[in-house]
XYZ file of C-alpha atoms in Angstrom:
491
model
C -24.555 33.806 -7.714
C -21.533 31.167 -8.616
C -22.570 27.543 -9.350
C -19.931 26.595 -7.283
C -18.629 27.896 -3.665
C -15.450 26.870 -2.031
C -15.627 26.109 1.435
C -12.325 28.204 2.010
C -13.284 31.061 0.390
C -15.686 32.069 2.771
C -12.866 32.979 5.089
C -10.592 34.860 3.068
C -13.178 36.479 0.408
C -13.663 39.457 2.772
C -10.305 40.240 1.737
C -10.753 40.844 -2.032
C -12.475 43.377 -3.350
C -12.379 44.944 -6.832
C -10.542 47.718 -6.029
C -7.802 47.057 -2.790
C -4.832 45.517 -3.246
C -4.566 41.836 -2.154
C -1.200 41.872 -0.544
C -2.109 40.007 2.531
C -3.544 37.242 0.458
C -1.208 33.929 -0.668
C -1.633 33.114 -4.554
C -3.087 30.167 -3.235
C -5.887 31.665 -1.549
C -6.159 34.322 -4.123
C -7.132 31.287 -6.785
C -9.625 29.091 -4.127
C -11.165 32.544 -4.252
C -11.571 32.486 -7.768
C -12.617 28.848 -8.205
C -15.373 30.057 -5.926
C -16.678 32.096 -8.872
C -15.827 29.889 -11.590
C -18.871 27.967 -13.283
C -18.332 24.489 -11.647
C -17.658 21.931 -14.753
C -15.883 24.457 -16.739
C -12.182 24.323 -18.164
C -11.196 27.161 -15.810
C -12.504 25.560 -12.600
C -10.903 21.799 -13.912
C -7.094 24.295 -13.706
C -7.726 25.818 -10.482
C -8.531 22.681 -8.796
C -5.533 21.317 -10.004
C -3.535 23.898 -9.158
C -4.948 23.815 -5.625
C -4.773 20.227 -5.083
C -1.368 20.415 -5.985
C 0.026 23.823 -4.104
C -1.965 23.581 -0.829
C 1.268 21.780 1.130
C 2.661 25.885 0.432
C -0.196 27.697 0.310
C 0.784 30.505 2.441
C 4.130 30.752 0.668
C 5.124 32.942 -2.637
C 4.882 31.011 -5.574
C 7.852 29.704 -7.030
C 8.736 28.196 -10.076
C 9.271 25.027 -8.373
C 5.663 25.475 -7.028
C 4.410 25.571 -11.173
C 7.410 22.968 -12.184
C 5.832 20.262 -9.560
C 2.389 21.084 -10.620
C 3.275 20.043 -14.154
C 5.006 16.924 -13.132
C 1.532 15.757 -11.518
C -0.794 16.680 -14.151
C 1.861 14.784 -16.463
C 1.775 11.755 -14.065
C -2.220 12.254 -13.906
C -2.058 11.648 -17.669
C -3.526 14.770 -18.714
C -3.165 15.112 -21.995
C -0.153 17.805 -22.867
C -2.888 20.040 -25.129
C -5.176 20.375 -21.454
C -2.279 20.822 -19.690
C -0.672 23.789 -21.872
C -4.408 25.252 -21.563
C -4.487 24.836 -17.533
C -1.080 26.600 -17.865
C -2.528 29.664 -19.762
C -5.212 29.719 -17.275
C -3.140 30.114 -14.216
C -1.264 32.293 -16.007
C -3.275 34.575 -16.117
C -4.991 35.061 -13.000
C -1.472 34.817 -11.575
C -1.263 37.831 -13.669
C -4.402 39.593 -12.394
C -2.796 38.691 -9.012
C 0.526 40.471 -9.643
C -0.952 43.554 -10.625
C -3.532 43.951 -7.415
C -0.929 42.898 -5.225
C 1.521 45.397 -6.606
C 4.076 42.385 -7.311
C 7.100 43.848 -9.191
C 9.501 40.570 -9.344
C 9.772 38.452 -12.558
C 6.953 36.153 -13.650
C 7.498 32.619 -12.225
C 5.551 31.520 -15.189
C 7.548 33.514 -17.748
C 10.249 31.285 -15.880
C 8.804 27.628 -16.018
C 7.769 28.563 -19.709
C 9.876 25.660 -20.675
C 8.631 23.399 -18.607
C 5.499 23.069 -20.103
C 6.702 22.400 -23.664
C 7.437 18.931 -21.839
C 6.018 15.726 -23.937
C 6.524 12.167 -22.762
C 6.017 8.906 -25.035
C 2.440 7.737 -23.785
C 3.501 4.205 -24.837
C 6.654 4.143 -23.386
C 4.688 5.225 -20.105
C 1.852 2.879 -20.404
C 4.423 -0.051 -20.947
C 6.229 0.611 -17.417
C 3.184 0.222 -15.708
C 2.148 -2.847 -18.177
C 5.522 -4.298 -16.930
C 4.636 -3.748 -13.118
C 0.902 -5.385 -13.332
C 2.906 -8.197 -15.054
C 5.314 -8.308 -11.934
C 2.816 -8.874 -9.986
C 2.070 -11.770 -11.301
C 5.314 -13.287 -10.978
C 7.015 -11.917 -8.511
C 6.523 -15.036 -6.184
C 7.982 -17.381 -8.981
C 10.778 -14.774 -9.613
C 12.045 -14.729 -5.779
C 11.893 -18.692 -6.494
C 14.037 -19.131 -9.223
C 16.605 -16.315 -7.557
C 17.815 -18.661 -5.430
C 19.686 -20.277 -8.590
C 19.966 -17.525 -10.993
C 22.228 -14.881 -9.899
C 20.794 -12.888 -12.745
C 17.531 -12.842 -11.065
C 18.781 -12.263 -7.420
C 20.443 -9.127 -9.362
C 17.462 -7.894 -10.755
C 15.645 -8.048 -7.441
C 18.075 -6.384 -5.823
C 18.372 -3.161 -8.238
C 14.185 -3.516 -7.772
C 14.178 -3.063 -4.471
C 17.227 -0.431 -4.276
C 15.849 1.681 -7.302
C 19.012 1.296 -8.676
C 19.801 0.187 -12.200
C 23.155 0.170 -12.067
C 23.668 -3.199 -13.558
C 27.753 -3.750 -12.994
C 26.957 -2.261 -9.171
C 25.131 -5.224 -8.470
C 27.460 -7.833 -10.202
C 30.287 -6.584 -8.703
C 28.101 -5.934 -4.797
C 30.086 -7.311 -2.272
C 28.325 -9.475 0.077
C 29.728 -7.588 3.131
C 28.198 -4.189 1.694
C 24.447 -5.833 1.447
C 23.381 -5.159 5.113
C 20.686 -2.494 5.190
C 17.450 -1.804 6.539
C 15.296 -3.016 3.518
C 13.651 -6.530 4.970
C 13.090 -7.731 1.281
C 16.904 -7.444 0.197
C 17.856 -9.267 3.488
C 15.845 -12.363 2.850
C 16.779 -12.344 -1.030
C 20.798 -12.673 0.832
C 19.968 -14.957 3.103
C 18.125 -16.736 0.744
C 21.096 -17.624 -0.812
C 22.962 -19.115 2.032
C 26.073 -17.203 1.130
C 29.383 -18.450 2.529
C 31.041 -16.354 5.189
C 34.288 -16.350 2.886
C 32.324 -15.447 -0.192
C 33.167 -11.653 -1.639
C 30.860 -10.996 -4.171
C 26.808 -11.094 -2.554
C 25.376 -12.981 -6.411
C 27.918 -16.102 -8.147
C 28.424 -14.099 -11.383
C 32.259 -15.983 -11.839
C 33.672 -12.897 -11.364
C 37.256 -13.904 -11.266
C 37.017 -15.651 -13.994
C 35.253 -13.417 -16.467
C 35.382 -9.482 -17.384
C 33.105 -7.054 -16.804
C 32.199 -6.251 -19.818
C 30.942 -9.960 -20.973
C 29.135 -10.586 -17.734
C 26.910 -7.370 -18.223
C 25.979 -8.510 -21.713
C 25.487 -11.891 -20.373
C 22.962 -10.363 -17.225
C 21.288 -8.504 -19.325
C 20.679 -11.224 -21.785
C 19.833 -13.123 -19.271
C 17.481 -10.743 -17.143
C 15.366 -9.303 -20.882
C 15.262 -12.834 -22.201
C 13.851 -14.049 -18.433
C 11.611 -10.778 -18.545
C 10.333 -10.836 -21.843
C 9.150 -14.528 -21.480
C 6.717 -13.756 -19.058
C 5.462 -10.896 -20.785
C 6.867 -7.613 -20.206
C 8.119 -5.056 -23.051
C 10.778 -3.030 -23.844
C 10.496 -0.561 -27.122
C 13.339 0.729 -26.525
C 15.559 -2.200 -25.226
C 16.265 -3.620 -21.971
C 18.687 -1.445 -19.821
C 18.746 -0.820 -16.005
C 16.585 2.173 -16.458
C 13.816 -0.787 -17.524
C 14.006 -1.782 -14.136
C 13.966 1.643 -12.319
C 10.676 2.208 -14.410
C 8.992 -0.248 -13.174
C 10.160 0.558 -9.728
C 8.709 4.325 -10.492
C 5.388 2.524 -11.174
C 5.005 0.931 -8.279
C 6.135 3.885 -6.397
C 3.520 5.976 -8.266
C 0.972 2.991 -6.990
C 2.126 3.089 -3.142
C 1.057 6.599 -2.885
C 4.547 7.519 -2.729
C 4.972 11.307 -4.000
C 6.328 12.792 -6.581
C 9.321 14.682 -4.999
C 9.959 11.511 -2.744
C 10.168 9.618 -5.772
C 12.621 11.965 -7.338
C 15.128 12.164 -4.312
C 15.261 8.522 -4.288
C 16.139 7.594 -7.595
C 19.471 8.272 -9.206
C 18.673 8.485 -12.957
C 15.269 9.536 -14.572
C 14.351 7.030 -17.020
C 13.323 8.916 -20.145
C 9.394 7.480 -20.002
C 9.352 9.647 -16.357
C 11.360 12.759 -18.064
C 8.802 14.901 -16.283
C 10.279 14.107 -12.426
C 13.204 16.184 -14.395
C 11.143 19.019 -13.600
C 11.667 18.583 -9.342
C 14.332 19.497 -7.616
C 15.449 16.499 -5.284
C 16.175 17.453 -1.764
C 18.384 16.319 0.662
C 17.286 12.737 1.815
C 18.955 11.055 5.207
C 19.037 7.555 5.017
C 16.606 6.519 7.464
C 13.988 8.574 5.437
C 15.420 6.809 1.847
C 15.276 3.348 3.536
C 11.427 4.101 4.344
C 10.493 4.854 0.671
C 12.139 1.863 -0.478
C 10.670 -0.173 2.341
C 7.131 0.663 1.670
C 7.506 0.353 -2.213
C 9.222 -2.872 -1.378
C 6.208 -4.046 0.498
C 4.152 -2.876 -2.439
C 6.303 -5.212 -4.965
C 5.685 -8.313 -2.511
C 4.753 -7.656 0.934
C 6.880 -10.249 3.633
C 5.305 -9.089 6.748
C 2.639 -12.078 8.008
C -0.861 -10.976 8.776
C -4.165 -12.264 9.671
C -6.308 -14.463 7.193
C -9.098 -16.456 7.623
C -9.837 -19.844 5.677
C -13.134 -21.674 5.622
C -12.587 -25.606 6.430
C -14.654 -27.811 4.416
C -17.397 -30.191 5.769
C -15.551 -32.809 8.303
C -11.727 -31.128 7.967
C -10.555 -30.015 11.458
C -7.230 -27.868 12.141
C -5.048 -30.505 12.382
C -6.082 -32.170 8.551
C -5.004 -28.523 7.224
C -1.654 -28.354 9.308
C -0.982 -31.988 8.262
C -1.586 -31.461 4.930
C 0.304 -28.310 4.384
C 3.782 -30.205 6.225
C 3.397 -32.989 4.093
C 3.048 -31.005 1.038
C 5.060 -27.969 1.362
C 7.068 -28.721 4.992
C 9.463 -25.693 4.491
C 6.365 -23.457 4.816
C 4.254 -24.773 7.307
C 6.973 -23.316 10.098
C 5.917 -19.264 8.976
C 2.408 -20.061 9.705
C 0.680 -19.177 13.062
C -2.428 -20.751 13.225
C -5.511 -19.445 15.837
C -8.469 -21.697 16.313
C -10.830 -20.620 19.250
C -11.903 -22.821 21.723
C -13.807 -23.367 25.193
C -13.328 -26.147 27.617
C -16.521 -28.027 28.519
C -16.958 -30.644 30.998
C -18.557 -33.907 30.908
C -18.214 -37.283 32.887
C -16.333 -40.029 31.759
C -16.351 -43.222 34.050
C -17.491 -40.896 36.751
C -14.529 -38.461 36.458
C -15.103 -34.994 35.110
C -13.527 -34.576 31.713
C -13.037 -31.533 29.748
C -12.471 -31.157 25.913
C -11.709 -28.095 23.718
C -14.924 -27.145 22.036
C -14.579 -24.311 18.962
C -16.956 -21.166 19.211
C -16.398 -21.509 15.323
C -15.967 -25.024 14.120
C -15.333 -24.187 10.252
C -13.454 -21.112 10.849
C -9.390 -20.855 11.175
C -7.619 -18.366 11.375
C -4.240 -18.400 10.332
C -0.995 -15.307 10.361
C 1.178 -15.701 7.198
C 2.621 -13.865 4.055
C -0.180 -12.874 1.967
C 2.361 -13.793 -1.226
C 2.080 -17.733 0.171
C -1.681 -17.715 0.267
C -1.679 -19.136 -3.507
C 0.667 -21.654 -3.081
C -0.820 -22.808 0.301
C -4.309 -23.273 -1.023
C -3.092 -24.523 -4.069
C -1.926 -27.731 -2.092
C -5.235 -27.859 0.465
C -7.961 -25.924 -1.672
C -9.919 -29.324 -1.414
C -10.084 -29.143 2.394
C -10.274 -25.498 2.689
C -10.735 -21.720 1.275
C -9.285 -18.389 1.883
C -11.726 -15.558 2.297
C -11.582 -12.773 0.076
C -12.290 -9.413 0.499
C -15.320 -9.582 -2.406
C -16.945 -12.893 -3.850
C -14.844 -12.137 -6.555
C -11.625 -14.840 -7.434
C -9.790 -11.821 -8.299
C -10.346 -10.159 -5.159
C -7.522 -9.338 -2.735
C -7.343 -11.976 0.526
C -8.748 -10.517 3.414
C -6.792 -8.780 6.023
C -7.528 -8.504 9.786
C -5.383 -5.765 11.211
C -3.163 -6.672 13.858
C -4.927 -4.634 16.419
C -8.540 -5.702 15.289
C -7.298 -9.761 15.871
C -5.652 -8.811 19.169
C -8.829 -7.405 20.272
C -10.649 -10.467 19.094
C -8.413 -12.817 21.097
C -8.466 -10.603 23.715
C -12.026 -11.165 24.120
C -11.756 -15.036 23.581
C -9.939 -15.299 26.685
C -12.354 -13.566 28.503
C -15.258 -15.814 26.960
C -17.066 -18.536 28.594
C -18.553 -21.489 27.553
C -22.711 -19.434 27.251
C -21.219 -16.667 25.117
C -22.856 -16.619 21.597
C -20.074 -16.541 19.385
C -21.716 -16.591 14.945
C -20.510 -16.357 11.610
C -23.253 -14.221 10.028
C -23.599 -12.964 6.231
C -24.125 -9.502 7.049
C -22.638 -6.785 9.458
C -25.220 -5.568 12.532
C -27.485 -3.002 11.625
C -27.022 -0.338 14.256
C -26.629 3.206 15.091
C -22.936 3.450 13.712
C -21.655 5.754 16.620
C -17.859 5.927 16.663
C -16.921 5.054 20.255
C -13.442 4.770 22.419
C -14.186 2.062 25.386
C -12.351 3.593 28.598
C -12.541 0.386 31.145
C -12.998 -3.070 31.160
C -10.762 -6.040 29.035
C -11.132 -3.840 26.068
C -10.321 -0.850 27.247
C -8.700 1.747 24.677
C -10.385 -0.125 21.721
C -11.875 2.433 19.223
C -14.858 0.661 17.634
C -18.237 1.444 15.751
C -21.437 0.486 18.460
C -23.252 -1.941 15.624
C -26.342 -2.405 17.510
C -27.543 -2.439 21.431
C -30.314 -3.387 23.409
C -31.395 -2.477 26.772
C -34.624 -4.480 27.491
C -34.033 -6.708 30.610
C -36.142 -9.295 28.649
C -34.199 -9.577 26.001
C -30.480 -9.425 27.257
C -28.616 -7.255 30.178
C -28.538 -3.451 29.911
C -25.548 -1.893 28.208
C -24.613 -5.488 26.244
C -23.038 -4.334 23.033
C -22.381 -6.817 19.946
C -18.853 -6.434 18.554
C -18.180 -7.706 15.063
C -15.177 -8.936 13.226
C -14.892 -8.282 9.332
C -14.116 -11.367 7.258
C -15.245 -10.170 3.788
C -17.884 -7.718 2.152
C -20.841 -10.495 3.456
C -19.396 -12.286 6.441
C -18.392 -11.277 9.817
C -18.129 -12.680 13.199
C -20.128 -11.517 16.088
C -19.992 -11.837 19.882
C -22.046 -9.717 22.433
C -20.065 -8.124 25.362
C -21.655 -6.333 28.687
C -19.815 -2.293 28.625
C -22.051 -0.204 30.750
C -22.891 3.036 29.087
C -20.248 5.415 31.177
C -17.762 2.888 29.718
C -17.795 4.277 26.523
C -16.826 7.935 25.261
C -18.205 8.890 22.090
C -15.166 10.168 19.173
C -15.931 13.058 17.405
């Protein structure tokens, strides 16, 4: 009996026997079959997971040497080490072998083929130090888009960032009427730099009055001294494949694969000489423009979303708006601000009055770029906090999705003034049923039920409490009446 059974061999095993061919089975399916017999832990079961993680996508087609060349790339970008990966090699080597022969396969040996590939070795440090230079990036990348609004050096270097492109003279020499695309960053680092309709060239480099030649040693200079300043390395000296590598990095961090990342780029930098090893296909623009678009919005991410900040004892909404315009006025006009209220009456010289009364008196919520969350709070962190997705200060801001705040305000409107609306420390304890509501103001929501009650003494049948995340320990909870044939369970 194995140690360890895959869940899709059961389907196929029927197929393979000791002594039949195995001609209707894919090499793919022909190793989940043997990882279903490997010892579970062992060296042999470590290479045909990998291999199966990395061909499912073409499981049911022949193997290729393309299929073995990308496999390599990814245990290469996994960081395997090249001795484990030479051994996982062998290994699939040779039940590709025991394959061939039951399946009476008489073409050549796609291994035999990508025997070269596998000989591959990359410079660990030279690796590590790309993605050293994008953590550092991080960092700065808010002071950097600052500053390239007076250093055409800098407006350069964001520009080849963003366009995986490290053709330095390309961007010296980029005329401003060839810089509309489809990237949002790249259009707000040109308009940030209120260019003159007459104006040819898209960064002030004095073009007419200097030659190429001195104002690429001069942006370079320029761009490894900046660099270098706040940290980042280069064994091997600054170049426009410096900057391509750290675009690769952050790629590599967006999820973004490995053959995407190869048809995008133009040149392999040498620390990423394995994406050498996949063939780049055909990429239209629109699909090239997406790529760079969401590794863009990995680098430093311009489209506002929900955050929540917690207003200190006495501070209303109108103390934090006040202070932000008087402190940084060019960015309190990107900032939507969302403060929940009711109207309640009351009599005032015998005429009803009515006044705006929050449901959450120290909560605000507030839509902006996440990269000006630092510099807001840095201005009004003595009035009020951001919320963070941990307790941790090194925690990432929390997010409301778009369609989780709609919802919320959504339901506000619907509110009156006896609706219980809380800030609690802890999410509902409940049954945790997945549920699409069908009718009613929220109709079309997807939502977990948190908790219900159906005793007339205690609230109305089919009253449901509906929760709004804030961070790990804090949520926001308000109870609304769906009857039961309101909601259809999700599978």
């Amino acid at each position: 009996m194995p140690d360890r059974q895959s869940v899709f061999a059961e389907g196929i095993a029927n197929k393979l026997t000791d002594n039949k061919p195995v001609d209707t089975l894919s090499f793919c399916d022909f190793v989940v079959i043997k990882l279903s017999e490997t010892l579970a832990g062992s060296d042999e079961a470590h290479a045909l997971q990998s291999f199966i993680e990395s061909a499912a996508k073409n499981a049911n087609k022949p193997l290729s040497v393309s299929d073995i060349n990308l496999w390599i790339a990814e245990m290469t970008a996994q960081n395997i080490p090249h001795s484990r990966r030479i051994r996982n090699f062998t290994i699939l080597h040779s039940v590709y072998r025991e394959y061939a022969k039951r399946s009476n396969i008489a073409d050549s040996d796609p291994f035999v083929n990508a025997g070269n590939a596998i000989k591959l070795k990359i410079n660990k440090k030279d690796y590590a130090t790309a993605f050293s230079n994008a953590k550092i990036l991080d960092s700065y990348i808010s002071r950097l888009v600052e500053v390239s609004k007076t250093r055409p050096a800098i407006a350069a270097f964001l520009y080849m960032l963003y366009s995986a492109n490290g053709n330095m003279e390309q961007a010296i020499y980029l005329k401003l009427s060839s810089t509309a695309c489809n990237i949002q960053q790249i259009n707000e680092l040109i308009n940030s730099l209120h260019p003159h309709h007459r104006q040819k060239y898209a960064f002030k480099f004095d073009q007419s009055q200097k030659r190429a030649p001195q104002l690429l040693r001069e942006c370079r200079a320029d761009l490894e001294f900046t660099l270098r300043n706040i940290g980042m390395t280069f064994p091997n000296g600054f170049s426009g494949d410096s900057i391509v590598s750290i675009w690769i990095a952050k790629a590599l961090q967006s999820s973004i694969t490995l053959s995407e990342i190869r048809s995008a780029i133009k040149h392999i930098p040498a620390e990423f000489s394995y994406l050498s090893l996949i063939e780049p296909t055909v990429m239209t623009e629109p699909g090239r423009d997406a790529i760079l678009q969401s590794v863009a919005d990995t680098i430093i991410n311009t489209t506002p979303s929900w955050h929540v900040m917690k207003l200190r004892k006495g501070i209303t909404p109108d103390a934090v708006e006040a202070a932000i315009k008087s402190s940084i006025p060019h960015v309190i006009n990107t900032i939507t601000f969302f403060y929940p209220t009711y109207k309640k009456a009351h009599k005032e010289n015998r005429k009803i009055m009515f006044e705006a009364v929050p449901y959450l008196p120290d909560i605000l919520f507030f839509k902006v770029r996440t990269d000006k969350i630092p510099l807001i709070f840095r201005h009004i962190g003595d009035i009020a906090w951001c919320y963070r997705q941990t307790n941790s200060s090194s925690s990432p801001y929390t997010t409301i999705p778009i369609a989780e705040m709609e919802m919320f305000q959504k339901a506000v409107e619907q509110f009156t003034s006896d609706i219980n609306v809380e800030l609690t420390e802890r999410a509902p304890l409940g049954i945790g049923k997945k549920v699409r509501i069908t009718s009613g103001m929220m109709e079309g929501m997807e939502t977990v039920i948190y908790d219900f009650k159906n005793s007339s003494s205690d609230q109305e049948p089919g009253s449901r409490v509906c929760c709004l995340r804030l961070s790990d320990n804090s949520h926001i909870m308000w109870r609304v009446d769906i009857e039961e044939k309101y909601l259809e369970p999700i599978e």
